[in-house]
Coordinates of C-alpha atoms and ligand atoms in Angstrom, one line a residue:
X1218 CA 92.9 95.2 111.1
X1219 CA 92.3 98.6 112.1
X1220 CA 94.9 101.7 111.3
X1221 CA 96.1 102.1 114.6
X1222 CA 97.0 98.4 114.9
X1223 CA 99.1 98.5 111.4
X1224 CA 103.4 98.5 111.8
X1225 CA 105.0 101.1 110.0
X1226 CA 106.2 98.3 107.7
X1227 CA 102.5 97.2 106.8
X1228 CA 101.3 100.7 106.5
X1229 CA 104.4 101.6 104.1
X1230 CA 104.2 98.4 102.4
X1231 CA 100.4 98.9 101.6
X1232 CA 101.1 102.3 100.6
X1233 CA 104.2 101.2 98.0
X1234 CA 103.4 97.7 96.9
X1235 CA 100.6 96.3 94.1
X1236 CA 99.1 93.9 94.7
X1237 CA 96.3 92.2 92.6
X1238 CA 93.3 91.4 93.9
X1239 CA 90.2 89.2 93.4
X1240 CA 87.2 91.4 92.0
X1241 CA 84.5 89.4 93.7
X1242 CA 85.7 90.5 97.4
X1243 CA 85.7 94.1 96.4
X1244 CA 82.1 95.0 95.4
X1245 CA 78.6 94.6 97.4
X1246 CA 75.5 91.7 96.7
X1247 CA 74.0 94.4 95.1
X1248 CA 77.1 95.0 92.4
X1249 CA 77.2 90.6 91.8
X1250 CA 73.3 90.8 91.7
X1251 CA 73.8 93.0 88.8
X1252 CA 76.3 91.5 87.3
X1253 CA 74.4 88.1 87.3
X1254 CA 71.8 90.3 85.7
X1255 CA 73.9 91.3 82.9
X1256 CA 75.1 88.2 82.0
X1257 CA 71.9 86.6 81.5
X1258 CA 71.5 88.9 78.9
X1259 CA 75.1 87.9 77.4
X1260 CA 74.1 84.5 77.2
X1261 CA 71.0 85.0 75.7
X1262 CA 72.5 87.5 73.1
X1263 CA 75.2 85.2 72.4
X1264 CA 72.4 82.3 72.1
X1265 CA 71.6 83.8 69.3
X1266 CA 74.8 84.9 67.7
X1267 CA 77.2 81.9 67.1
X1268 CA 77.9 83.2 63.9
X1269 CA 79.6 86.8 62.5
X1270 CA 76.6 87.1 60.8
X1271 CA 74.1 86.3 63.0
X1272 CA 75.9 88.7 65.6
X1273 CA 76.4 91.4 62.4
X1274 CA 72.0 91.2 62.2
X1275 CA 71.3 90.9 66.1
X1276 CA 73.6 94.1 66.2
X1277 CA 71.3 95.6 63.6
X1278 CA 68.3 95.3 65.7
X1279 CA 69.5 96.2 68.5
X1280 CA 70.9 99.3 67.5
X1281 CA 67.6 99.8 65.6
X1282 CA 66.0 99.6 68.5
X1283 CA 68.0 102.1 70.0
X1284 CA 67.3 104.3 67.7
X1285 CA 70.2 104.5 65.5
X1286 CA 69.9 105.2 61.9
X1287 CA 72.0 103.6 58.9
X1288 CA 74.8 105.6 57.6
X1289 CA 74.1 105.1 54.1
X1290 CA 71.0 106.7 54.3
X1291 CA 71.9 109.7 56.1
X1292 CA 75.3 109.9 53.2
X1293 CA 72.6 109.4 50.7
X1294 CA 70.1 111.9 51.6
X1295 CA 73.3 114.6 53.0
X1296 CA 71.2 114.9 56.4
X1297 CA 73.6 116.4 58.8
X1298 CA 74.7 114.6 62.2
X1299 CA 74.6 116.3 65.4
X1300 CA 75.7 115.8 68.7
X1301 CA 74.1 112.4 70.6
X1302 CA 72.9 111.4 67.0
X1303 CA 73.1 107.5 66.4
X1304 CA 74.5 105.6 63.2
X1305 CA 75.5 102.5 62.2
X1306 CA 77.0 100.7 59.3
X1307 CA 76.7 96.8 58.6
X1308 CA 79.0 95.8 56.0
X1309 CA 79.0 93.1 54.0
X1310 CA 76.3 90.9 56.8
X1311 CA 79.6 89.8 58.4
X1312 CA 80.9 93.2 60.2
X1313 CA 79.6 96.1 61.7
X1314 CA 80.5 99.5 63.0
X1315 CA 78.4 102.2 65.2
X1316 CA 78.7 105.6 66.3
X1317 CA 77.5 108.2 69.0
X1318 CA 78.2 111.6 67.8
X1319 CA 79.7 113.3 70.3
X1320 CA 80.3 117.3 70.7
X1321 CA 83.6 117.7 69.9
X1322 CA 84.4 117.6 66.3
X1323 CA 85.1 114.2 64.5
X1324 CA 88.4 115.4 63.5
X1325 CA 90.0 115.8 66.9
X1326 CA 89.7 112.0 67.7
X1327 CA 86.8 109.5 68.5
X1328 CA 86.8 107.1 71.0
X1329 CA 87.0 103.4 69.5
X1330 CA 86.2 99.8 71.0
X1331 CA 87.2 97.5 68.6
X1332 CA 86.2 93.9 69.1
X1333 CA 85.8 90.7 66.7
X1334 CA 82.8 88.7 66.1
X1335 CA 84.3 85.5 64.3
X1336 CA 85.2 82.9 66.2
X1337 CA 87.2 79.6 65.8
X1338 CA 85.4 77.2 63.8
X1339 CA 84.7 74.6 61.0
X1340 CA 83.3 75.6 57.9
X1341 CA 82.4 73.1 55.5
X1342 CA 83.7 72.4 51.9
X1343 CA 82.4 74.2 48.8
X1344 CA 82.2 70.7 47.6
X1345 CA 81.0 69.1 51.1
X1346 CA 78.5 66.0 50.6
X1347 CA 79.8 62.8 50.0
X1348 CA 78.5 58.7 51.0
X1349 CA 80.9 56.5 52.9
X1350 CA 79.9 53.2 54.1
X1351 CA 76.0 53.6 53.6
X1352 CA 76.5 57.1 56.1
X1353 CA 76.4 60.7 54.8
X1354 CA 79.3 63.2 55.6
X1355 CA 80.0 66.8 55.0
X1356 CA 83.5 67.6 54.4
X1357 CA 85.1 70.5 56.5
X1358 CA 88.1 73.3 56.5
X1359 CA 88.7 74.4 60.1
X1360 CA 88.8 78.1 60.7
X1361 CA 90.9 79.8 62.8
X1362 CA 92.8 78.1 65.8
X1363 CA 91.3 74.8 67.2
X1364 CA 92.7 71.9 68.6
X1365 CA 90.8 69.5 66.2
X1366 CA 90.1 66.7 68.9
X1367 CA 88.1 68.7 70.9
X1368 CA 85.6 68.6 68.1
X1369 CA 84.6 64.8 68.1
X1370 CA 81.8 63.4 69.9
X1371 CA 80.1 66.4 70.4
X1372 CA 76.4 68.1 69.3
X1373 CA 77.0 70.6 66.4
X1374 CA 74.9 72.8 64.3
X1375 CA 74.9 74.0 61.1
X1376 CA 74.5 77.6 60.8
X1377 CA 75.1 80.2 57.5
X1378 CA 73.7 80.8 53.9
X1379 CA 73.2 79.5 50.7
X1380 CA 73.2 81.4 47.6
X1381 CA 71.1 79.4 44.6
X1382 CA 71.5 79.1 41.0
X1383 CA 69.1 81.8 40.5
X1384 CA 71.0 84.4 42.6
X1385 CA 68.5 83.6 45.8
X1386 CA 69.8 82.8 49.3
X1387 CA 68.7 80.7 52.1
X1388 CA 69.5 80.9 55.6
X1389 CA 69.7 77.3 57.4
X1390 CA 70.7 76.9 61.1
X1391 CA 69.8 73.7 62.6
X1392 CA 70.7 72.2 65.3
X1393 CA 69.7 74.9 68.0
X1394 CA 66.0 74.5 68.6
X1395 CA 65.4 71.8 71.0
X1396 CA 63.5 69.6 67.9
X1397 CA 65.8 69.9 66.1
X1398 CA 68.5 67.2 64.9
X1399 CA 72.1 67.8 65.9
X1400 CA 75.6 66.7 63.8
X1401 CA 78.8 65.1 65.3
X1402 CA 82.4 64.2 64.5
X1403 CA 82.7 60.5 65.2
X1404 CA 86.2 59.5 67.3
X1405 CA 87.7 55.9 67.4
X1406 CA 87.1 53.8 70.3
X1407 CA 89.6 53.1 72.9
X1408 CA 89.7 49.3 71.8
X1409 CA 91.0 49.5 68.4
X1410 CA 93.1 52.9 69.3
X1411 CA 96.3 51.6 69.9
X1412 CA 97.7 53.1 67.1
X1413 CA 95.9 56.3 67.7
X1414 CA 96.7 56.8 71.2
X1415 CA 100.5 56.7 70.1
X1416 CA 100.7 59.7 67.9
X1417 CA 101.2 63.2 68.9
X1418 CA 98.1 65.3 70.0
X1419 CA 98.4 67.7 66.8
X1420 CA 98.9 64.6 64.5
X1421 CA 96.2 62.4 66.4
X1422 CA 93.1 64.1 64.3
X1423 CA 93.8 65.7 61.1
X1424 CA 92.0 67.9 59.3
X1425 CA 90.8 65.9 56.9
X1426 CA 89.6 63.3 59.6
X1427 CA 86.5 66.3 60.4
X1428 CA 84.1 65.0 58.9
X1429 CA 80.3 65.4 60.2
X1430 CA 78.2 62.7 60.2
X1431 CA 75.0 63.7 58.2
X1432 CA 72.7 60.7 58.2
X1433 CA 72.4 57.0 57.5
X1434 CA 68.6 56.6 55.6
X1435 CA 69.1 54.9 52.2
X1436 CA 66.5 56.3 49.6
X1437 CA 64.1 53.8 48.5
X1438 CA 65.4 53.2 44.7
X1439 CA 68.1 50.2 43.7
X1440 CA 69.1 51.6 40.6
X1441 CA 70.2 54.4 42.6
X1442 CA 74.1 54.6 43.6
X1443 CA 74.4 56.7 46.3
X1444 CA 71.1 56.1 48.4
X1445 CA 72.0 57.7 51.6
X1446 CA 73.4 61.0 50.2
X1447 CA 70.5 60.9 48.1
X1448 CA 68.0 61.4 51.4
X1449 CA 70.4 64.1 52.5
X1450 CA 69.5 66.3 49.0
X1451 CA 66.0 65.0 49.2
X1452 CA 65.6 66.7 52.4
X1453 CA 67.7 69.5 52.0
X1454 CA 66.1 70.3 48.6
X1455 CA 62.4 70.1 50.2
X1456 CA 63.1 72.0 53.5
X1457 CA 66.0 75.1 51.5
X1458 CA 65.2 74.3 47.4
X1459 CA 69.1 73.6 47.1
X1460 CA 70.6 71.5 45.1
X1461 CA 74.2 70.1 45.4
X1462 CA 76.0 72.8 43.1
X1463 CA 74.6 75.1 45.6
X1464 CA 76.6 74.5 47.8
X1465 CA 79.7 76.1 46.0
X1466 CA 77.9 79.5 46.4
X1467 CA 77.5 78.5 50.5
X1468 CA 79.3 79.7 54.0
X1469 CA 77.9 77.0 56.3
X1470 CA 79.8 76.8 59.7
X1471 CA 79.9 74.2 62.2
X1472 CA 79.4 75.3 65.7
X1473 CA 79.3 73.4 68.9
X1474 CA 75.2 73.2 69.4
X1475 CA 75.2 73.6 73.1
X1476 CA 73.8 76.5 74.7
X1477 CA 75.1 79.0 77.3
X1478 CA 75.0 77.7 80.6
X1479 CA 76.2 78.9 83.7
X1480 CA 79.4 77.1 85.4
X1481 CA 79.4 76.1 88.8
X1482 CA 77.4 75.5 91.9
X1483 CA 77.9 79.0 92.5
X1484 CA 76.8 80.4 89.1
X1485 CA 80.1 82.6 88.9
X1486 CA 81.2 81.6 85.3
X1487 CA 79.5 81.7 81.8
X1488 CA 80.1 78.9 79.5
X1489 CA 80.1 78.7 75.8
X1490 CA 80.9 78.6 72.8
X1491 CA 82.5 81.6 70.8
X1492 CA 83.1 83.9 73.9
X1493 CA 86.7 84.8 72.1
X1494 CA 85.7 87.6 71.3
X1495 CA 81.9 88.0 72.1
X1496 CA 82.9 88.5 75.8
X1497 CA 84.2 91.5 74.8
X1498 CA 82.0 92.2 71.6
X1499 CA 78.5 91.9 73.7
X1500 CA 79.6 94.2 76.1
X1501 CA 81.5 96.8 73.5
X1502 CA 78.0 96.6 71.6
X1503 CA 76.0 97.3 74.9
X1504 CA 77.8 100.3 75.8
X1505 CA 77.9 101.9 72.5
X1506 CA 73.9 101.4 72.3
X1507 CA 73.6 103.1 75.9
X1508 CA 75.9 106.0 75.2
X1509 CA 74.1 109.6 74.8
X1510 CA 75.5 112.6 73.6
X1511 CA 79.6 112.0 74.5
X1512 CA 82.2 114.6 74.4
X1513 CA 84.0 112.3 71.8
X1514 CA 82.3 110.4 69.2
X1515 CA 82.0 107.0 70.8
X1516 CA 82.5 104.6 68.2
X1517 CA 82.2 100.8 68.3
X1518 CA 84.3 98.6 65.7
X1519 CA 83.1 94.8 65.3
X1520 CA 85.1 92.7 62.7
X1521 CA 85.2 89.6 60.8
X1522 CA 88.2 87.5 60.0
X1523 CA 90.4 88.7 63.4
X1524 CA 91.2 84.7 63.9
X1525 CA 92.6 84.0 60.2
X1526 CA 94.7 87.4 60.7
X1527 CA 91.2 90.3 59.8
X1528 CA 92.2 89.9 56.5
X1529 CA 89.3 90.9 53.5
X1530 CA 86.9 93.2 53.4
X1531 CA 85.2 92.4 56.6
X1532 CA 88.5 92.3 58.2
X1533 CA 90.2 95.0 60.4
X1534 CA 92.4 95.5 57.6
X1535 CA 90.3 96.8 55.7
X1536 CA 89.2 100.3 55.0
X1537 CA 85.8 100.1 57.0
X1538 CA 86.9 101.4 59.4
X1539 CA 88.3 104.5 57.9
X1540 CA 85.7 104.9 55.4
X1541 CA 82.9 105.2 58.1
X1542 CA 84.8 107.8 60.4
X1543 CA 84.8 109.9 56.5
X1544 CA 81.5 110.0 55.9
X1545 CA 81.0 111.0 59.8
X1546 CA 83.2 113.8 58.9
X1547 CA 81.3 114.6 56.1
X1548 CA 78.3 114.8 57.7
X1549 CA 79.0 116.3 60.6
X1550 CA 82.0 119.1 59.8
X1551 CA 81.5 121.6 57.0
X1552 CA 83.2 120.6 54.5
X1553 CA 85.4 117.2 54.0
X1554 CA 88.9 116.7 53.5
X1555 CA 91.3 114.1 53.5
X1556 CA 93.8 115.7 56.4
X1557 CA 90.4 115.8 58.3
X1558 CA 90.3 111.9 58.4
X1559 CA 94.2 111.7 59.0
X1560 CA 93.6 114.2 62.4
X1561 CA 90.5 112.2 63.6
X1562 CA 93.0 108.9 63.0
X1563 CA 96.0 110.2 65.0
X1564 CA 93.9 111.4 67.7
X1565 CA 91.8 108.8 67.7
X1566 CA 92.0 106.1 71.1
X1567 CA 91.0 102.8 70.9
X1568 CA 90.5 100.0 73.0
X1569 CA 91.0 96.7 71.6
X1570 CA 88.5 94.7 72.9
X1571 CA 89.5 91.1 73.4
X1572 CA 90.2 88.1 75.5
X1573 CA 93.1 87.0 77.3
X1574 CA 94.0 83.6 78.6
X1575 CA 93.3 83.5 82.4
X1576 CA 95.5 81.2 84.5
X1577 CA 94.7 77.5 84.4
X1578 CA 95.9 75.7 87.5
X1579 CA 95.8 72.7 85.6
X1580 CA 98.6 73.8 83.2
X1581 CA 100.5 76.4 85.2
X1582 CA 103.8 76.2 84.0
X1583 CA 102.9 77.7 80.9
X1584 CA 101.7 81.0 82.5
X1585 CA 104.5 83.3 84.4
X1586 CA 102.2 84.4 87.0
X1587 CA 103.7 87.7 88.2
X1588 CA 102.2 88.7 84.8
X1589 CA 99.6 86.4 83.9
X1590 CA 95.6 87.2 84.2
X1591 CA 93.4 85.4 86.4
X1592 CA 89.6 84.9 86.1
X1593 CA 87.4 87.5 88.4
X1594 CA 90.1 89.5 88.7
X1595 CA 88.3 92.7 86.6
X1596 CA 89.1 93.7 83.4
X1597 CA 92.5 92.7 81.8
X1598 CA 95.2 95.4 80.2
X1599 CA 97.2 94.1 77.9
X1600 CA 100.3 96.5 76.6
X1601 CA 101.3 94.0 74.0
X1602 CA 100.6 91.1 72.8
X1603 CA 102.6 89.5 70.2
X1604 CA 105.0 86.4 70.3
X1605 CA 109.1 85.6 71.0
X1606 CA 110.4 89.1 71.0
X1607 CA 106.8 90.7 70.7
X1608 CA 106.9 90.2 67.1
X1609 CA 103.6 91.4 65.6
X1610 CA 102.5 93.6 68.6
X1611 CA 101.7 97.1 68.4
X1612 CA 102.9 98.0 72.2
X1613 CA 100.6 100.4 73.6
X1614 CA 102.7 103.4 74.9
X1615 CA 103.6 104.0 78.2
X1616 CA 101.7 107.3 78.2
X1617 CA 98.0 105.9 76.8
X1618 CA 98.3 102.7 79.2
X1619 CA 98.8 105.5 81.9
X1620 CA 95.9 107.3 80.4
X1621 CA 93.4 104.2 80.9
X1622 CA 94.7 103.5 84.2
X1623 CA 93.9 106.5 85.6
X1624 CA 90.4 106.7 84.1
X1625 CA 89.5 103.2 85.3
X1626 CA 91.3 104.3 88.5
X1627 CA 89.3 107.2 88.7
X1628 CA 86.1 105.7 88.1
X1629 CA 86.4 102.5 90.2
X1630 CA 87.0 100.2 87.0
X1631 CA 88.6 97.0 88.5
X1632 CA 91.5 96.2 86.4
X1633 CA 94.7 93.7 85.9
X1634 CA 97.1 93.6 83.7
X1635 CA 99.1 90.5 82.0
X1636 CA 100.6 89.1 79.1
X1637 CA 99.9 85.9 77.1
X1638 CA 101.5 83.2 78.8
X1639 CA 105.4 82.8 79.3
X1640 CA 107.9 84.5 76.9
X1641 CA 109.1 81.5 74.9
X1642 CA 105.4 79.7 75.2
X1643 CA 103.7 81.4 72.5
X1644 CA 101.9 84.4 72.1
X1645 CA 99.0 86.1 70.1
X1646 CA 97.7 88.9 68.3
X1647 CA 94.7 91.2 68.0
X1648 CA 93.3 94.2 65.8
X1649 CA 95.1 96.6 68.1
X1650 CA 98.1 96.4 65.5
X1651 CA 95.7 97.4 62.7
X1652 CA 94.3 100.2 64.4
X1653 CA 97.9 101.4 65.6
X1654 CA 99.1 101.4 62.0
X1655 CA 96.4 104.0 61.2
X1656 CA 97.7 106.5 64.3
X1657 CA 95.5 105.3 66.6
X1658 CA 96.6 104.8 70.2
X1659 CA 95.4 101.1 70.9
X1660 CA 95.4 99.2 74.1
X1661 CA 94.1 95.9 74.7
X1662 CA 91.9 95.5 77.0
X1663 CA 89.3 93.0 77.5
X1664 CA 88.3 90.2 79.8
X1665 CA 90.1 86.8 80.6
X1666 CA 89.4 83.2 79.8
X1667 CA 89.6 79.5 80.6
X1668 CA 90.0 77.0 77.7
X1669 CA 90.2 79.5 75.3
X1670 CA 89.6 78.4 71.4
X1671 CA 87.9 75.5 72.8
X1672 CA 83.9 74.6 72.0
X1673 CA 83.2 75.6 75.7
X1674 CA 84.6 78.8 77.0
X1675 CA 84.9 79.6 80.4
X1676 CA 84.7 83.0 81.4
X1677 CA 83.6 85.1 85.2
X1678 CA 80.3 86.9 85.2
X1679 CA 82.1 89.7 87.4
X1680 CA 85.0 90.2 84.4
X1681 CA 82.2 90.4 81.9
X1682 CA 80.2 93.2 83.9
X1683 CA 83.5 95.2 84.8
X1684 CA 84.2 95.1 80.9
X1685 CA 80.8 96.5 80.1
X1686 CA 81.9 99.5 82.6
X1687 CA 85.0 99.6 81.8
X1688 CA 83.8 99.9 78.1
X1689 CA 81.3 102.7 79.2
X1690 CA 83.3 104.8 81.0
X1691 CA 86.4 104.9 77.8
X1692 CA 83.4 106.1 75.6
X1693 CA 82.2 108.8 78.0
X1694 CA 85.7 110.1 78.7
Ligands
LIG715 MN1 90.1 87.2 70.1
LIG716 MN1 91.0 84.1 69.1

């Protein structure tokens, strides 16, 4: 409608109200074409990365590759850091943290993206092999949120390390490479699951019931007991040189063994497994890696443990954080002190890089939809998470969400904002409360979801590609 044509009304009301609207209809072919373009390099990245530690080492090359340099050495050998310098710092093989110098000094403040890199899943046993019934099993503890039927009757893969007797390790993932064999969780048919069908959705499969099936060959000897488990060490001692007691020195995870696939005759959506919080990860990782010479040190922040509560020393509370923004300091101001850390923390912003749960119209009564998040509708703002009477959320302040808004506003970042489902529903948490303890201001702010937590994640290409510059612009600013 042209402006001449507009009522007073309309032209007022366009000029007061807010209204939300779909990302998709608000950019050119040549803006989707791009952002088609940048997800094929998600998917592929996130092929690859199923695991903290397999995104922990596919962040090492990367960054090599960009020409950063490992902290450690440049702490070790006292080289000074200058503006538009690179470093990074993997700690432990489960978490990671990088860092453009920028030109202002470390202790006014760095700019932070802070995203996770575990993900729901089931990680086996220290004791895991056992015969049942002539089959093989492996025994599993679930980590993290899952809704345990959604894990029977599907392909999985085995992914981690071993560490042997002799102080060795082995990497084994199997179950990715189109050869290879694949692992399930068997379910009960419908026939005999009368029972079954009765009981409550959380009480249906337990957690003792996730057991993956592991194989079924007896090993050719009758005075041996336990044939079938028997080929399982056979094998796995031929192809890894394990034995059983090895596995008590193991982190072997379970993870759905699809790959990434696009959603939709249209191609709009990404789905996968582990996108909570590689949606946000991948592209916080990205824009670190393209980021030269900022006024603030651009920092970006990928943990371990965020969905058991970042606990440990890979976890986002824990001192890594902290420890690398010191040594920055020491290496790039002239001398080091401990006040200097406690200035770059309180004026230090961060974006908390995660997912939110988009609106599901097939379950819309538990979103409150004046001030939920929908899918392709840009990148989500999130002032507090947190359950009941936002218990456990950090509340960004009034004054840093205002802060954000106007950068994205400023620099054409799409953006919505929402809250975790109704009041009473539920609720959630993220690092940002970890970050805020240490003076940080901390938003959330990271791009929405369908089926959440589940083995096949749905998320819009468009939200992905506004997150990466979103992301970028935050570290430039
Ligand atoms: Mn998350
Ligand atoms: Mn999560």
């Amino acid at each position: 409608m042209s402006e001449e044509k507009k009522t007073e009304g309309q032209k007022l009301e366009e000029r007061l109200s807010f209204r939300r609207k779909n990302a998709w209809e608000k950019v050119d072919e040549e803006y989707i074409k791009k952002a088609y373009d940048f997800c094929e390099d998600y998917k592929s990245f996130l092929n690859m990365s199923k695991t903290e530690r397999e995104f922990a080492a596919n962040t090492e090359k990367l960054a090599v590759a960009a020409g950063f340099r490992k902290l450690d050495d440049m702490t070790a050998s006292g080289t000074r850091l200058k503006p538009g310098d690179k470093v990074y710092f993997i700690n432990r093989k489960k978490s990671a943290v990088l860092a453009v110098i920028g030109k202002k000094p470390v202790s006014e403040g760095v700019n932070i993206l802070g995203a996770h890199i575990d993900a729901p899943r089931l990680d086996l046993k220290q004791n895991p092999l056992y015969e049942d019934t002539e089959l093989a099993f492996f025994k599993t503890h679930y980590y993290g949120g899952i809704k345990k039927y959604q894990w029977l009757t599907i392909p999985l893969a085995i992914h981690g390390i071993v560490v042997k007797g002799d102080g060795t390790s082995v990497e084994i993932s199997i179950g990715e490479d189109e050869d290879d064999p694949v692992f399930t969780i068997t379910d009960l048919l419908p026939h005999l699951a009368r029972e079954q069908m009765q009981k409550k959705m959380s009480e249906a499969v337990t957690g003792e019931g996730l057991n993956v099936l592991l194989g079924s060959l007896p090993y050719r000897d009758d005075k041996v007991k336990e044939k079938v488990k028997l080929t399982i060490l056979d094998i796995l001692n031929k192809r890894y040189g394990i034995v059983e007691e090895d596995f008590q020195s193991a982190e072997l995870e379970i993870v759905p063994a699809q790959k990434f696939k696009d959603v939709g005759f249209d191609k709009s959506m990404v789905g996968g497994y582990g996108q909570d919080d590689r949606a946000c990860a991948y592209p916080a990782l990205r824009s670190v890696l393209e980021t030269d010479a900022p006024e603030r040190t651009a920092v970006c922040l990928l943990t371990d443990k965020e969905e058991i509560g970042s606990m440990g020393n890979t976890g986002a509370q824990s001192t890594m954080l902290q420890d690398f923004l010191a040594n920055i300091i020491a290496l790039t101001e002239e001398s080091y002190s401990d006040l200097k850390l406690r200035s770059c923390l309180s004026k230090s912003r961060m974006l908390s890089a995660d997912v939110n749960a988009a609106v599901d119209p097939n379950y819309e009564n538990v979103y409150e939809k004046r001030n939920a998040t929908y899918l392709g509708h840009g990148i989500v703002l999130q002032k507090y998470t947190g359950a009941r009477g936002k218990y456990d959320s950090s509340d960004a302040s009034a004054e840093f969400v205002g802060e954000i808004r106007k950068l994205f506003n400023d620099n054409g970042i799409m953006w919505q904002t929402g809250e975790l489902g109704k009041v009473d529903e539920g609720g959630g948490g993220t690092i940002a409360q970890y970050a805020a303890n240490l003076g940080i201001d901390v938003l959330d702010c990271g791009v929405a979801m369908l089926s959440m937590h589940s083995p096949f994640e749905i998320t819009s290409k468009i939200d992905i590609y506004v997150t990466y510059n979103a992301y970028k612009v935050f570290l430039n600013s």
